[in-house]
């Protein structure tokens, strides 16, 4: 078993690596599936009697994804997508379907999806190269400047760190945080930073023949649409929060 010193040294080395190249652009067929999923998910939200969106529409493998598979969140028992990346490969993350749509759309024109090593043995999915990144957890909870996402405790006092179900987390400020382990750098990045990052990658790579055929406005609106769907589903409580 590795000691804390070794884990910290290895995490530091990973953080200091040169930024990786952006991932490949999203195939048009993948985008078409995500658009169909969005249509069906919005219809189900408006009318729960309509069929639930098919999660398999979100599971085509491309770019950074080594695994995208419909599953059940082990912490909550709710439907999710089990996600894993090629590098660095970790244990599967249980991610809400709505956030899988956000993740994929945000990478449609390249960009980076990596694991941010915390130095304590845990890793957090984030967008952006090197130390410039936005964690998926902050995007999921729409965290604002100086807000910290904290995970609640499950029965028996355990925490399911691989679960990204929003029901498990709450936001607190660094000043009001009572759980310790406050981040060394003030957390400030959020959804607007993600949109700015996506705008930049769009402008760099939208000319590629393999890139989806969208205008910049259409592309950013799609990301905002997926985020709005995520917020709407998870504000409705556990009975309907199955995204």
Short mmCIF file of C-alpha atoms in Angstrom, two decimals:
data_model
loop_
_atom_site.label_atom_id
_atom_site.label_comp_id
_atom_site.label_asym_id
_atom_site.label_seq_id
_atom_site.Cartn_x
_atom_site.Cartn_y
_atom_site.Cartn_z
CA UNK A 1 0.00 0.00 0.00
CA UNK A 2 1.39 3.40 -0.95
CA UNK A 3 2.10 5.88 1.80
CA UNK A 4 0.83 9.47 1.71
CA UNK A 5 4.28 10.85 0.81
CA UNK A 6 4.58 8.61 -2.26
CA UNK A 7 1.03 9.40 -3.37
CA UNK A 8 1.67 13.14 -3.01
CA UNK A 9 4.93 12.92 -5.00
CA UNK A 10 3.25 10.97 -7.80
CA UNK A 11 0.32 13.38 -7.89
CA UNK A 12 2.73 16.34 -8.10
CA UNK A 13 4.56 14.72 -11.00
CA UNK A 14 1.30 14.17 -12.85
CA UNK A 15 0.26 17.79 -12.33
CA UNK A 16 3.57 19.03 -13.74
CA UNK A 17 3.36 17.08 -16.98
CA UNK A 18 3.09 19.07 -20.17
CA UNK A 19 -0.51 19.62 -21.29
CA UNK A 20 -1.85 16.90 -23.55
CA UNK A 21 -3.10 17.58 -27.04
CA UNK A 22 -6.83 18.24 -27.38
CA UNK A 23 -9.05 15.24 -27.98
CA UNK A 24 -10.50 14.49 -31.39
CA UNK A 25 -13.61 16.36 -32.47
CA UNK A 26 -17.02 14.74 -32.00
CA UNK A 27 -18.35 12.64 -34.90
CA UNK A 28 -21.56 14.03 -36.40
CA UNK A 29 -23.35 10.74 -35.65
CA UNK A 30 -22.59 11.16 -31.93
CA UNK A 31 -23.97 14.70 -32.00
CA UNK A 32 -27.14 13.47 -33.73
CA UNK A 33 -27.67 10.88 -30.96
CA UNK A 34 -27.18 13.49 -28.23
CA UNK A 35 -29.65 15.86 -29.90
CA UNK A 36 -32.21 13.05 -30.04
CA UNK A 37 -31.59 12.26 -26.37
CA UNK A 38 -32.08 15.94 -25.44
CA UNK A 39 -35.38 16.08 -27.33
CA UNK A 40 -36.68 12.95 -25.59
CA UNK A 41 -35.42 14.00 -22.14
CA UNK A 42 -37.08 17.43 -22.42
CA UNK A 43 -40.31 15.77 -23.55
CA UNK A 44 -40.21 13.38 -20.58
CA UNK A 45 -39.59 16.28 -18.20
CA UNK A 46 -42.63 18.13 -19.56
CA UNK A 47 -44.76 14.98 -19.65
CA UNK A 48 -43.64 12.15 -17.32
CA UNK A 49 -46.06 9.80 -19.10
CA UNK A 50 -43.92 9.99 -22.23
CA UNK A 51 -41.08 7.45 -22.63
CA UNK A 52 -37.84 8.10 -20.77
CA UNK A 53 -34.92 9.08 -22.99
CA UNK A 54 -32.80 6.11 -24.04
CA UNK A 55 -29.44 6.36 -22.19
CA UNK A 56 -27.72 4.33 -24.91
CA UNK A 57 -27.93 7.44 -27.10
CA UNK A 58 -25.24 8.93 -24.83
CA UNK A 59 -22.88 5.97 -24.90
CA UNK A 60 -21.03 6.02 -28.24
CA UNK A 61 -17.28 5.91 -27.53
CA UNK A 62 -15.10 8.60 -29.07
CA UNK A 63 -12.31 10.99 -28.06
CA UNK A 64 -11.29 10.62 -24.40
CA UNK A 65 -13.92 8.05 -23.45
CA UNK A 66 -12.87 4.49 -22.67
CA UNK A 67 -16.26 3.63 -21.18
CA UNK A 68 -19.76 5.09 -21.37
CA UNK A 69 -22.30 2.56 -20.18
CA UNK A 70 -25.81 2.79 -18.67
CA UNK A 71 -25.75 1.71 -15.05
CA UNK A 72 -26.99 2.32 -11.53
CA UNK A 73 -25.31 4.70 -9.11
CA UNK A 74 -24.12 2.47 -6.24
CA UNK A 75 -24.64 5.27 -3.72
CA UNK A 76 -28.19 6.28 -4.65
CA UNK A 77 -29.61 3.45 -6.74
CA UNK A 78 -30.54 5.95 -9.45
CA UNK A 79 -29.89 5.56 -13.20
CA UNK A 80 -26.54 6.94 -14.34
CA UNK A 81 -23.84 6.55 -16.95
CA UNK A 82 -20.64 4.80 -15.86
CA UNK A 83 -17.77 6.85 -17.27
CA UNK A 84 -14.08 6.18 -17.64
CA UNK A 85 -11.36 7.88 -19.67
CA UNK A 86 -8.35 6.49 -21.51
CA UNK A 87 -5.71 8.42 -19.57
CA UNK A 88 -5.37 8.40 -16.70
CA UNK A 89 -7.77 5.49 -16.23
CA UNK A 90 -9.38 5.28 -12.79
CA UNK A 91 -12.38 3.57 -11.28
CA UNK A 92 -15.66 4.22 -13.09
CA UNK A 93 -17.48 7.43 -12.21
CA UNK A 94 -21.27 7.26 -11.84
CA UNK A 95 -22.42 10.40 -13.66
CA UNK A 96 -25.99 11.69 -14.21
CA UNK A 97 -27.13 11.33 -17.80
CA UNK A 98 -27.69 15.08 -18.04
CA UNK A 99 -24.06 15.78 -17.18
CA UNK A 100 -22.85 13.18 -19.66
CA UNK A 101 -24.63 15.23 -22.33
CA UNK A 102 -22.91 18.39 -21.03
CA UNK A 103 -19.50 16.68 -20.93
CA UNK A 104 -19.74 15.39 -24.48
CA UNK A 105 -21.05 18.63 -25.96
CA UNK A 106 -18.31 20.59 -24.18
CA UNK A 107 -15.69 18.41 -25.92
CA UNK A 108 -17.34 18.47 -29.36
CA UNK A 109 -14.58 20.61 -30.90
CA UNK A 110 -11.65 19.16 -29.00
CA UNK A 111 -10.62 20.36 -25.57
CA UNK A 112 -9.45 18.25 -22.64
CA UNK A 113 -11.06 15.94 -20.10
CA UNK A 114 -8.54 14.87 -17.48
CA UNK A 115 -8.28 13.74 -13.87
CA UNK A 116 -7.22 16.41 -11.43
CA UNK A 117 -5.11 14.73 -8.73
CA UNK A 118 -5.77 16.18 -5.30
CA UNK A 119 -2.66 14.69 -3.69
CA UNK A 120 -4.71 12.65 -1.19
CA UNK A 121 -5.46 9.66 -3.38
CA UNK A 122 -8.62 11.07 -4.94
CA UNK A 123 -9.03 12.36 -8.48
CA UNK A 124 -11.61 14.75 -9.88
CA UNK A 125 -12.73 14.96 -13.49
CA UNK A 126 -12.04 18.36 -14.96
CA UNK A 127 -12.09 20.25 -18.24
CA UNK A 128 -8.97 22.01 -19.44
CA UNK A 129 -5.26 21.26 -19.85
CA UNK A 130 -2.71 21.12 -17.04
CA UNK A 131 -3.58 23.22 -14.02
CA UNK A 132 -6.08 25.28 -15.97
CA UNK A 133 -9.29 23.41 -15.40
CA UNK A 134 -12.86 23.37 -14.16
CA UNK A 135 -14.03 20.34 -12.22
CA UNK A 136 -17.12 18.51 -13.37
CA UNK A 137 -18.44 18.70 -9.81
CA UNK A 138 -18.44 22.52 -9.84
CA UNK A 139 -20.23 22.56 -13.19
CA UNK A 140 -22.80 20.03 -11.99
CA UNK A 141 -23.69 22.12 -8.92
CA UNK A 142 -23.29 25.48 -10.70
CA UNK A 143 -20.81 26.59 -8.04
CA UNK A 144 -20.03 30.28 -7.82
CA UNK A 145 -16.80 32.05 -6.84
CA UNK A 146 -15.52 30.92 -3.43
CA UNK A 147 -18.10 28.13 -3.18
CA UNK A 148 -16.90 24.62 -2.33
CA UNK A 149 -18.75 21.40 -3.16
CA UNK A 150 -18.98 19.02 -0.22
CA UNK A 151 -20.24 15.46 -0.22
CA UNK A 152 -22.73 14.32 2.40
CA UNK A 153 -22.29 11.16 4.45
CA UNK A 154 -24.14 7.99 3.50
CA UNK A 155 -25.63 5.54 6.05
CA UNK A 156 -22.82 3.99 8.05
CA UNK A 157 -20.68 7.11 7.80
CA UNK A 158 -19.24 6.26 4.39
CA UNK A 159 -18.83 8.45 1.32
CA UNK A 160 -19.12 7.27 -2.26
CA UNK A 161 -16.43 9.35 -3.93
CA UNK A 162 -17.06 7.83 -7.37
CA UNK A 163 -20.68 8.98 -7.38
CA UNK A 164 -21.49 12.32 -8.98
CA UNK A 165 -25.17 12.32 -8.11
CA UNK A 166 -26.11 15.92 -7.16
CA UNK A 167 -28.24 14.67 -4.27
CA UNK A 168 -25.03 13.74 -2.47
CA UNK A 169 -23.48 17.19 -2.57
CA UNK A 170 -24.02 20.68 -1.21
CA UNK A 171 -22.29 24.01 -1.69
CA UNK A 172 -20.63 25.94 1.11
CA UNK A 173 -18.31 28.94 1.17
CA UNK A 174 -14.68 28.62 2.17
CA UNK A 175 -15.32 30.90 5.15
CA UNK A 176 -18.33 28.89 6.32
CA UNK A 177 -16.83 25.49 5.59
CA UNK A 178 -16.62 23.27 8.66
CA UNK A 179 -15.19 20.11 7.12
CA UNK A 180 -11.60 21.26 6.76
CA UNK A 181 -9.36 20.48 3.79
CA UNK A 182 -10.22 23.84 2.21
CA UNK A 183 -8.63 24.17 -1.26
CA UNK A 184 -5.30 26.00 -1.31
CA UNK A 185 -6.47 28.19 -4.18
CA UNK A 186 -9.76 30.05 -3.99
CA UNK A 187 -12.20 28.23 -6.30
CA UNK A 188 -13.58 30.65 -8.87
CA UNK A 189 -14.11 28.81 -12.16
CA UNK A 190 -17.58 27.78 -13.20
CA UNK A 191 -20.00 27.50 -16.08
CA UNK A 192 -19.19 30.81 -17.74
CA UNK A 193 -15.53 29.77 -17.80
CA UNK A 194 -16.55 26.49 -19.44
CA UNK A 195 -18.48 28.35 -22.14
CA UNK A 196 -15.48 30.60 -22.76
CA UNK A 197 -13.24 27.54 -23.03
CA UNK A 198 -15.67 25.92 -25.48
CA UNK A 199 -15.84 29.09 -27.55
CA UNK A 200 -12.05 29.07 -27.82
CA UNK A 201 -11.85 25.44 -28.93
CA UNK A 202 -14.69 25.99 -31.42
CA UNK A 203 -12.82 28.86 -33.06
CA UNK A 204 -9.64 26.80 -33.26
CA UNK A 205 -11.05 23.59 -34.67
CA UNK A 206 -14.46 24.19 -36.26
CA UNK A 207 -12.81 24.32 -39.71
CA UNK A 208 -11.79 20.64 -39.50
CA UNK A 209 -13.67 18.33 -41.84
CA UNK A 210 -14.38 15.98 -38.92
CA UNK A 211 -15.94 18.68 -36.73
CA UNK A 212 -19.73 18.95 -36.22
CA UNK A 213 -21.48 21.39 -38.55
CA UNK A 214 -22.75 24.03 -36.15
CA UNK A 215 -22.43 27.79 -35.92
CA UNK A 216 -20.74 29.17 -32.81
CA UNK A 217 -24.07 30.44 -31.51
CA UNK A 218 -25.76 27.08 -32.11
CA UNK A 219 -22.94 25.25 -30.36
CA UNK A 220 -22.87 27.35 -27.20
CA UNK A 221 -26.67 27.33 -27.05
CA UNK A 222 -26.62 23.52 -27.07
CA UNK A 223 -24.34 23.44 -24.03
CA UNK A 224 -26.58 25.93 -22.22
CA UNK A 225 -29.62 23.84 -23.18
CA UNK A 226 -28.07 20.70 -21.68
CA UNK A 227 -27.14 22.58 -18.48
CA UNK A 228 -30.67 23.97 -18.19
CA UNK A 229 -32.12 20.47 -18.55
CA UNK A 230 -29.76 19.19 -15.84
CA UNK A 231 -30.83 21.97 -13.46
CA UNK A 232 -34.53 21.47 -14.18
CA UNK A 233 -34.42 17.72 -13.59
CA UNK A 234 -32.42 17.85 -10.39
CA UNK A 235 -34.41 20.73 -8.88
CA UNK A 236 -37.53 18.54 -9.04
CA UNK A 237 -36.38 16.14 -6.34
CA UNK A 238 -35.60 12.46 -6.21
CA UNK A 239 -38.84 11.28 -7.82
CA UNK A 240 -37.96 12.88 -11.15
CA UNK A 241 -34.24 13.50 -10.73
CA UNK A 242 -33.13 10.54 -12.79
CA UNK A 243 -30.96 12.39 -15.29
#
